[in-house]
XYZ file of C-alpha atoms in Angstrom:
581
model
C -110.121 91.312 60.758
C -113.108 91.491 63.004
C -111.081 92.314 66.117
C -111.377 95.815 67.481
C -108.081 97.620 67.825
C -107.000 98.332 71.370
C -107.318 101.948 72.537
C -103.520 102.314 72.630
C -103.245 101.355 68.957
C -106.022 103.795 68.066
C -104.230 106.515 69.982
C -100.960 105.703 68.222
C -102.725 105.959 64.882
C -104.405 109.207 65.809
C -101.221 110.856 67.005
C -99.008 109.610 64.209
C -101.351 110.489 61.377
C -101.886 113.933 62.907
C -105.642 113.534 63.201
C -107.415 116.027 65.394
C -109.998 114.625 67.796
C -112.879 115.633 65.566
C -111.261 114.060 62.502
C -110.686 110.857 64.447
C -114.251 110.877 65.722
C -115.561 111.317 62.197
C -113.478 108.381 61.035
C -114.614 106.265 63.993
C -118.270 106.950 63.166
C -117.835 106.345 59.444
C -116.007 103.057 59.918
C -118.571 101.915 62.470
C -121.471 102.799 60.187
C -120.034 101.290 56.998
C -118.541 98.102 58.436
C -121.078 97.532 61.157
C -118.204 96.710 63.544
C -116.496 98.861 66.099
C -112.933 98.574 64.851
C -111.767 101.882 66.282
C -112.379 102.724 69.907
C -114.412 105.806 70.849
C -112.532 108.925 71.908
C -113.168 108.560 75.644
C -111.261 105.261 75.825
C -108.324 106.915 74.055
C -108.356 109.582 76.741
C -107.728 106.982 79.448
C -104.680 105.628 77.603
C -103.501 109.189 77.029
C -103.618 109.909 80.752
C -101.266 107.033 81.507
C -98.714 108.273 78.990
C -98.751 111.939 79.938
C -96.691 113.233 82.872
C -98.567 113.278 86.151
C -99.927 109.712 86.172
C -97.263 107.688 88.001
C -96.351 107.836 91.683
C -92.725 108.413 92.629
C -90.607 109.815 95.404
C -87.359 111.773 95.698
C -84.801 111.070 98.404
C -84.009 113.557 99.827
C -87.099 115.524 98.794
C -86.395 118.150 96.135
C -85.652 121.643 97.433
C -88.392 124.157 96.607
C -90.336 121.658 94.510
C -93.710 120.357 95.658
C -93.883 116.643 96.452
C -97.161 115.996 94.629
C -96.795 113.539 91.749
C -99.952 114.149 89.772
C -99.013 117.448 88.198
C -99.810 117.749 84.506
C -99.319 120.789 82.319
C -98.588 123.896 84.351
C -98.269 127.555 83.547
C -94.572 128.212 82.999
C -94.818 131.432 84.986
C -96.414 129.852 88.045
C -94.390 130.451 91.149
C -92.810 133.456 89.509
C -94.150 136.208 91.727
C -93.660 139.588 90.189
C -92.664 142.230 92.677
C -93.776 145.810 92.212
C -90.846 146.937 90.120
C -90.996 143.897 87.837
C -93.289 144.194 84.924
C -95.332 140.989 84.900
C -94.060 138.799 82.074
C -96.523 139.284 79.278
C -96.132 135.964 77.644
C -97.839 132.629 77.442
C -95.890 129.595 78.463
C -96.876 126.022 79.293
C -94.648 123.292 80.598
C -94.438 120.033 82.508
C -92.721 119.967 85.860
C -89.257 118.649 85.019
C -89.158 115.755 87.498
C -92.684 114.641 86.599
C -91.775 114.666 82.901
C -88.644 112.590 83.541
C -90.694 110.030 85.443
C -93.147 109.757 82.548
C -90.229 109.399 80.104
C -88.704 106.591 82.183
C -92.009 104.755 82.570
C -92.423 105.040 78.824
C -89.104 103.191 78.474
C -90.016 100.585 81.092
C -90.125 97.673 78.621
C -86.773 98.618 77.092
C -85.122 99.025 80.475
C -86.377 95.683 81.778
C -85.346 94.009 78.542
C -81.898 95.571 78.868
C -81.576 94.187 82.384
C -82.529 90.719 81.199
C -80.145 90.876 78.219
C -77.163 91.780 80.388
C -78.032 88.800 82.554
C -78.578 90.950 85.620
C -80.953 89.290 88.033
C -83.565 91.984 87.897
C -84.701 91.668 91.507
C -81.108 92.327 92.608
C -80.883 95.524 90.596
C -82.789 98.120 92.493
C -80.009 100.648 93.106
C -77.474 102.461 91.038
C -79.369 103.329 87.859
C -77.883 106.313 86.061
C -79.799 108.247 83.426
C -78.128 110.562 80.899
C -80.312 113.400 79.675
C -79.570 115.613 76.700
C -81.217 119.010 76.901
C -82.046 121.171 73.903
C -83.416 124.642 73.683
C -84.037 126.571 70.535
C -85.809 129.730 69.461
C -88.194 129.555 66.553
C -88.897 132.555 64.369
C -92.121 133.336 62.579
C -94.773 131.495 64.531
C -97.443 133.667 63.095
C -100.303 134.813 65.297
C -103.487 132.812 65.503
C -106.612 134.707 66.432
C -107.412 134.240 70.033
C -107.824 136.239 73.178
C -105.032 136.898 75.609
C -101.994 139.150 75.641
C -100.306 140.147 72.410
C -97.400 137.730 72.275
C -94.299 137.947 70.074
C -94.381 136.068 66.773
C -91.632 133.839 68.064
C -91.513 130.771 70.248
C -88.884 129.052 72.355
C -88.970 125.303 72.909
C -87.075 123.485 75.629
C -86.905 119.697 75.351
C -84.912 116.719 76.551
C -83.912 113.287 75.282
C -83.159 110.235 77.429
C -79.816 109.275 75.901
C -78.954 106.212 77.990
C -79.712 104.316 81.155
C -76.885 102.422 82.789
C -76.498 100.541 86.040
C -73.644 99.892 88.391
C -74.235 96.653 90.242
C -73.106 96.577 93.883
C -70.404 93.972 93.335
C -68.910 95.262 90.068
C -66.904 98.391 89.419
C -67.856 99.229 85.864
C -71.210 100.450 84.624
C -73.323 98.406 82.265
C -75.470 100.308 79.798
C -78.909 98.757 79.579
C -80.562 101.267 77.274
C -79.125 103.565 74.624
C -81.268 105.827 72.484
C -80.790 104.381 68.963
C -81.733 107.634 67.195
C -80.578 110.463 69.470
C -81.204 113.079 66.788
C -84.704 112.085 65.778
C -87.733 114.191 66.601
C -89.295 110.938 67.830
C -87.039 110.816 70.854
C -86.939 114.524 71.671
C -89.528 115.137 74.389
C -90.969 118.634 74.794
C -90.747 120.103 78.284
C -91.647 123.744 77.896
C -93.223 125.858 75.137
C -93.244 129.634 75.316
C -94.216 132.468 73.056
C -91.164 134.634 73.566
C -88.351 136.004 71.478
C -85.136 134.161 72.359
C -83.261 137.483 72.429
C -85.531 138.772 75.181
C -83.158 137.730 77.930
C -85.335 138.846 80.848
C -88.447 136.926 79.848
C -86.432 133.907 78.767
C -84.694 133.692 82.138
C -88.010 134.130 83.934
C -89.474 131.218 81.998
C -86.468 128.896 82.163
C -85.554 129.887 85.740
C -87.871 127.348 87.414
C -86.649 124.611 85.049
C -83.049 125.404 85.974
C -83.973 125.320 89.662
C -85.730 121.953 89.338
C -82.827 120.504 87.389
C -80.435 121.764 90.045
C -82.481 120.166 92.812
C -82.603 116.837 90.960
C -78.818 116.661 90.675
C -78.559 116.387 94.463
C -81.235 113.760 94.920
C -82.291 110.334 93.689
C -85.591 109.203 92.277
C -87.409 106.181 93.686
C -89.729 104.812 91.023
C -91.369 101.454 90.521
C -90.019 99.669 87.429
C -91.047 96.168 86.484
C -93.025 95.983 89.710
C -90.160 96.914 92.062
C -89.043 100.281 93.435
C -85.696 101.236 91.925
C -83.464 104.249 92.418
C -82.288 106.519 89.595
C -79.807 109.372 89.457
C -79.932 111.893 86.626
C -77.070 113.524 84.758
C -78.040 116.498 82.641
C -76.015 117.603 79.657
C -77.061 120.834 78.024
C -75.602 120.317 74.569
C -78.470 120.989 72.179
C -78.028 124.730 71.992
C -76.844 126.743 69.047
C -74.110 129.277 69.604
C -76.541 132.156 70.113
C -78.329 130.327 72.905
C -75.081 129.157 74.559
C -73.786 132.709 74.640
C -77.029 133.898 76.143
C -77.165 131.189 78.816
C -73.478 131.453 79.705
C -73.367 135.255 79.905
C -70.977 135.744 76.970
C -71.107 138.628 74.515
C -73.084 138.045 71.310
C -71.535 136.062 68.470
C -70.088 139.070 66.654
C -67.777 139.656 69.609
C -63.973 139.640 69.320
C -64.044 136.666 71.715
C -65.171 134.283 69.069
C -65.327 131.025 70.944
C -67.620 129.638 73.617
C -64.979 127.019 74.453
C -61.702 128.925 74.676
C -60.542 132.493 75.319
C -59.100 133.142 71.905
C -59.854 136.430 70.148
C -60.806 136.543 66.481
C -57.372 137.784 65.408
C -55.564 135.081 67.402
C -57.843 132.381 66.021
C -57.150 133.514 62.455
C -53.417 133.599 63.169
C -53.219 130.215 64.855
C -56.092 128.175 63.513
C -55.555 124.795 65.083
C -53.802 124.877 68.441
C -56.329 125.837 71.101
C -57.640 123.963 74.080
C -60.965 124.188 75.852
C -60.667 126.467 78.859
C -64.100 127.921 79.519
C -66.532 126.316 81.924
C -69.730 127.354 83.637
C -68.033 127.882 86.993
C -65.263 129.945 85.463
C -67.834 132.068 83.635
C -69.542 132.712 86.985
C -66.235 133.764 88.546
C -65.486 136.038 85.630
C -68.901 137.612 85.868
C -68.168 138.449 89.520
C -64.918 140.113 88.445
C -66.790 142.025 85.740
C -69.403 143.124 88.259
C -67.032 144.214 91.027
C -63.962 145.253 88.994
C -61.635 144.463 91.931
C -58.532 145.913 90.231
C -60.228 149.181 89.211
C -59.308 148.694 85.572
C -60.578 150.597 82.550
C -63.409 149.015 80.551
C -61.056 147.602 77.914
C -58.663 146.071 80.420
C -61.542 144.633 82.407
C -63.135 143.150 79.332
C -59.852 141.582 78.361
C -59.510 140.122 81.853
C -62.930 138.445 81.793
C -62.664 137.516 78.084
C -66.085 138.802 77.115
C -68.173 137.473 80.022
C -70.441 140.393 80.770
C -73.727 138.931 81.997
C -74.600 136.440 84.692
C -74.413 132.853 83.405
C -77.708 131.272 84.228
C -77.815 127.744 82.852
C -74.924 125.331 82.701
C -74.164 124.144 79.182
C -71.597 121.502 78.262
C -68.566 122.601 76.287
C -69.347 121.068 72.923
C -70.278 122.396 69.531
C -73.540 121.965 67.759
C -72.970 119.666 64.782
C -75.961 120.916 62.790
C -75.074 124.603 63.055
C -71.466 123.729 62.426
C -72.543 122.249 59.101
C -74.553 125.330 58.274
C -71.909 127.829 59.382
C -69.156 126.132 57.395
C -71.318 125.747 54.298
C -72.085 129.470 54.425
C -68.372 130.134 54.607
C -67.656 127.854 51.607
C -70.484 129.529 49.670
C -68.723 132.858 50.193
C -65.345 131.396 49.198
C -66.948 130.008 46.009
C -68.281 133.474 45.240
C -64.913 135.120 45.858
C -63.104 132.560 43.715
C -65.481 133.076 40.795
C -64.687 136.796 40.996
C -60.942 136.259 41.613
C -60.997 138.458 44.699
C -57.406 137.480 45.533
C -56.304 139.843 42.723
C -58.561 142.797 43.537
C -58.554 144.937 46.647
C -62.218 145.639 47.384
C -64.826 144.755 44.762
C -68.073 146.730 44.529
C -71.444 145.353 45.615
C -72.543 145.110 41.981
C -69.618 142.845 41.137
C -70.266 140.673 44.175
C -73.922 140.406 43.226
C -73.071 139.258 39.726
C -70.746 136.535 41.049
C -73.407 135.365 43.415
C -75.959 135.252 40.604
C -73.533 133.212 38.499
C -72.923 130.794 41.386
C -76.649 130.358 42.100
C -77.420 129.839 38.439
C -74.712 127.217 38.108
C -75.796 125.364 41.265
C -79.408 125.408 40.165
C -78.598 124.166 36.664
C -76.101 121.434 37.548
C -77.106 120.450 41.099
C -80.819 121.338 41.135
C -80.085 123.502 44.190
C -82.476 126.412 44.326
C -81.253 129.505 46.170
C -82.523 129.782 49.751
C -82.943 132.813 51.913
C -81.223 131.457 55.002
C -78.817 128.593 54.716
C -80.508 125.467 56.086
C -79.232 121.999 56.940
C -80.359 120.360 53.711
C -78.832 123.004 51.486
C -75.605 122.836 53.493
C -75.399 119.058 53.080
C -75.907 119.274 49.316
C -73.450 122.125 48.893
C -70.649 120.429 50.787
C -69.998 117.611 48.317
C -67.225 116.925 45.861
C -69.829 117.157 43.104
C -70.718 120.731 44.091
C -67.035 121.655 44.230
C -66.543 120.316 40.672
C -69.533 122.298 39.451
C -68.189 125.496 41.028
C -64.706 124.884 39.642
C -66.162 125.112 36.122
C -66.699 128.801 36.838
C -63.312 129.443 38.456
C -61.073 131.091 35.836
C -57.675 129.803 36.974
C -56.820 126.104 36.992
C -54.634 126.050 40.094
C -57.179 128.020 42.157
C -59.754 125.384 41.180
C -57.365 122.671 42.324
C -56.942 124.409 45.689
C -60.724 124.622 46.068
C -61.066 120.898 45.376
C -58.355 120.139 47.896
C -60.152 122.305 50.491
C -63.388 120.412 49.917
C -61.604 117.034 50.032
C -60.091 117.844 53.408
C -63.415 119.144 54.707
C -65.195 115.948 53.670
C -62.511 113.959 55.489
C -63.131 115.964 58.664
C -66.900 116.197 58.609
C -67.868 112.593 59.533
C -65.929 112.976 62.768
C -68.284 115.564 64.210
C -71.418 114.203 62.520
C -71.142 110.569 63.571
C -73.049 109.302 66.596
C -70.063 107.219 67.593
C -66.963 108.332 65.644
C -64.596 105.760 67.179
C -66.760 102.996 65.666
C -68.100 104.680 62.533
C -65.048 106.482 61.153
C -61.912 105.572 63.155
C -59.512 106.454 60.311
C -60.867 109.956 59.858
C -60.803 110.413 63.627
C -57.101 109.481 63.740
C -56.266 111.796 60.879
C -58.396 114.689 62.096
C -55.651 116.849 63.565
C -53.459 116.289 60.526
C -56.318 117.149 58.146
C -57.333 120.231 60.076
C -53.715 121.418 60.046
C -53.550 120.986 56.246
C -56.906 122.753 55.918
C -55.670 125.665 58.042
C -52.450 125.888 55.993
C -54.485 126.146 52.798
C -56.677 128.882 54.254
C -53.766 130.920 55.519
C -51.801 130.655 52.277
C -54.015 130.327 49.197
C -57.122 131.927 50.698
C -55.235 134.449 52.773
C -57.358 137.334 51.431
C -60.339 135.976 53.380
C -58.638 134.949 56.617
C -56.420 137.886 57.280
C -57.195 138.589 60.933
C -60.709 137.161 60.792
C -62.310 133.735 60.903
C -65.868 132.595 61.577
C -66.825 131.133 64.954
C -67.809 127.682 63.746
C -64.815 127.343 61.446
C -62.552 128.055 64.402
C -64.302 125.372 66.475
C -64.199 122.870 63.617
C -60.457 123.295 63.197
C -59.382 123.729 66.803
C -61.695 121.915 69.194
C -63.172 118.783 67.628
C -60.541 116.211 68.709
C -60.574 117.440 72.308
C -64.365 117.368 72.593
C -64.442 113.847 71.185
C -61.784 112.751 73.628
C -63.828 114.129 76.519
C -67.331 113.196 75.380
C -66.932 110.388 72.865
C -69.202 112.094 70.364
C -70.344 115.421 69.024
C -73.007 114.290 66.576
C -75.121 112.385 69.096
C -75.388 115.433 71.346
C -76.422 117.870 68.621
C -79.650 119.850 68.530
C -81.045 118.268 65.399
C -83.894 116.416 67.082
C -85.106 119.655 68.553
C -84.744 121.502 65.250
C -86.806 118.962 63.349
C -89.373 118.989 66.136
C -89.906 122.684 65.387
C -91.680 121.539 62.254
C -93.907 119.296 64.333
C -94.728 122.243 66.565
C -96.034 124.150 63.563
C -97.947 121.150 62.393
C -99.621 120.364 65.719
C -100.424 123.989 66.170
C -102.226 124.025 62.877
C -104.045 120.700 63.118
C -104.438 119.652 66.713
C -104.820 122.696 68.900
C -107.746 124.770 70.055
C -107.844 128.313 68.754
C -107.528 130.185 72.019
C -104.048 131.285 73.007
C -104.448 130.073 76.550
C -105.181 126.494 75.517
C -103.234 126.229 72.337
C -99.833 125.598 73.904
C -101.309 122.984 76.240
C -102.715 121.076 73.305
C -99.507 121.271 71.324
C -97.425 120.232 74.319
C -99.697 117.287 75.089
C -99.807 116.119 71.507
C -96.122 116.494 71.010
C -95.429 114.485 74.160
C -97.615 111.628 72.906
C -95.851 111.780 69.552
C -92.520 111.052 71.260
C -93.845 108.103 73.261
C -91.831 104.927 72.619
C -94.800 102.871 73.788
C -97.010 104.264 71.021
C -94.216 104.067 68.459
C -93.982 100.319 69.034
C -97.627 99.942 68.040
C -96.997 102.034 64.946
C -94.082 99.789 64.040
C -96.281 96.726 64.356
C -99.140 98.270 62.401
C -97.039 100.094 59.847
C -98.771 98.754 56.755
C -102.280 99.060 58.081
C -101.448 102.622 59.120
C -100.467 103.407 55.530
C -103.805 102.078 54.393
C -105.617 104.268 56.921
C -103.682 107.270 55.797
C -104.838 106.608 52.271
C -108.487 106.230 53.233
C -108.727 109.212 55.521
C -106.235 111.581 54.048
C -106.357 114.535 56.425
C -105.775 117.776 54.525
C -102.093 117.663 53.799
C -100.084 120.584 55.003
C -97.975 122.504 52.576
C -94.471 121.617 53.563
C -92.083 124.292 54.746
C -89.691 123.312 51.995
C -91.946 124.582 49.236
C -91.852 128.032 50.695
C -88.222 128.808 49.932
C -87.805 132.304 48.598
C -85.646 133.059 45.636
C -83.236 135.248 47.561
C -79.939 134.326 49.069
C -79.010 136.217 52.174
C -76.039 134.766 53.991
């Protein structure tokens, strides 16, 4: 329209349409040459805007000063291993890792929300000059390993083909005014599970099962987080210094990661639960009545017992005493369950039940692999024909969601020889679908109050069905997530208010972005590539830029059409025709 776009809008467009700098520059030149007007701003003005959005721009102060953390505010991307001095007997960690300093990143995240926070203060009718103390910020932390990040050619150490990403989401900001007792929430993240709100903190090329390297990389983050719990942040907001306290909730971890961080045995262990001390046999016997007993502090105590063996017991007695805690817990996680992996774990279990029902396993003792394979082939063929579900190698969220529907159950029942077994299967699915919204919803008390009330009743019915009709599968064994789904959901919701909002989905979907940025927006060399991805990903999660994208949505679509950057083949097209769960 003859007006040039502001640099911030150009930056928003560049980041959201995944243009690399050179692609953007090409577009800028072309548009300038063909229209004769400078609609887009040159790259160097975008850089200035970028600086303000990236961590390390704003001044702040901690009171008291953070222990073992430097007081300088202008710290951008740092090497994740800095400050990790390797002594002679340590092998230096041969990995590449880049991160933001945790407190600096949190400051940038808060400044990014400045408009929302000030608006929240105005909406609650708080006189904003009176509110300088008592802000409380809830942070959800996620950490997830990512397989198959194939090597790009670049110098540097040979790094594993895997990456680990640690990120956080600002879930809410609330304030307690001096005169009132209760807290008022002035900002709540509307989409807590979106990759748009999940801010990257640390990227590392490391295999998540490599405990030593992982702890070396996450150690400093844990230390910074620990220091921040004891202190408050003084930061200027809306032109006045205000004081914030942070509450960290590590809930975005899948079971594998929780076990690793909390020092528990791996997930095949007889101690099947990260929330209670039940063994697999007990959990299969009594499916519903368990309460949450484990906690980070208790795990630490148990580790001490394991280490010192004060009662001089044999290995088996000792292990039973500490209930499978055999490594030092190193990062505090919150007792919750991950809704996404719960979906996947339970769908895998149902897939196996479907298979067994098609082959009428309840009649036979132990079928051969050939028979099992033929039932699986029949099931896949049926699902593909009737539900357009193509077999996948590893169960993923989308497949799980499609499989766990009444429609899928009906389709499977067509293959089940006996009528009453089919009826039992339908009943199982009905109960499951009654239970599922409770741990998927962001706010179950509002979104599905009836199902929440009936949850314990439904889970009891579900357990009765499993232990009677499907006894052949649950005789002395039960899967970890199924146990949590049946036994722990109501208690977690009572304590936390929600399971779904605290899940790791935002982080999981951001894994796709990582691949994308790595392909399109990063320099080739290993040393720089993580910096570029981290920087880009941070900008992608900026609320400030997203607002511009909202305002310019339609024009952005038009841009996308004119300058279609080479589209990336989506991960979904790469599914292999093998089912392995």
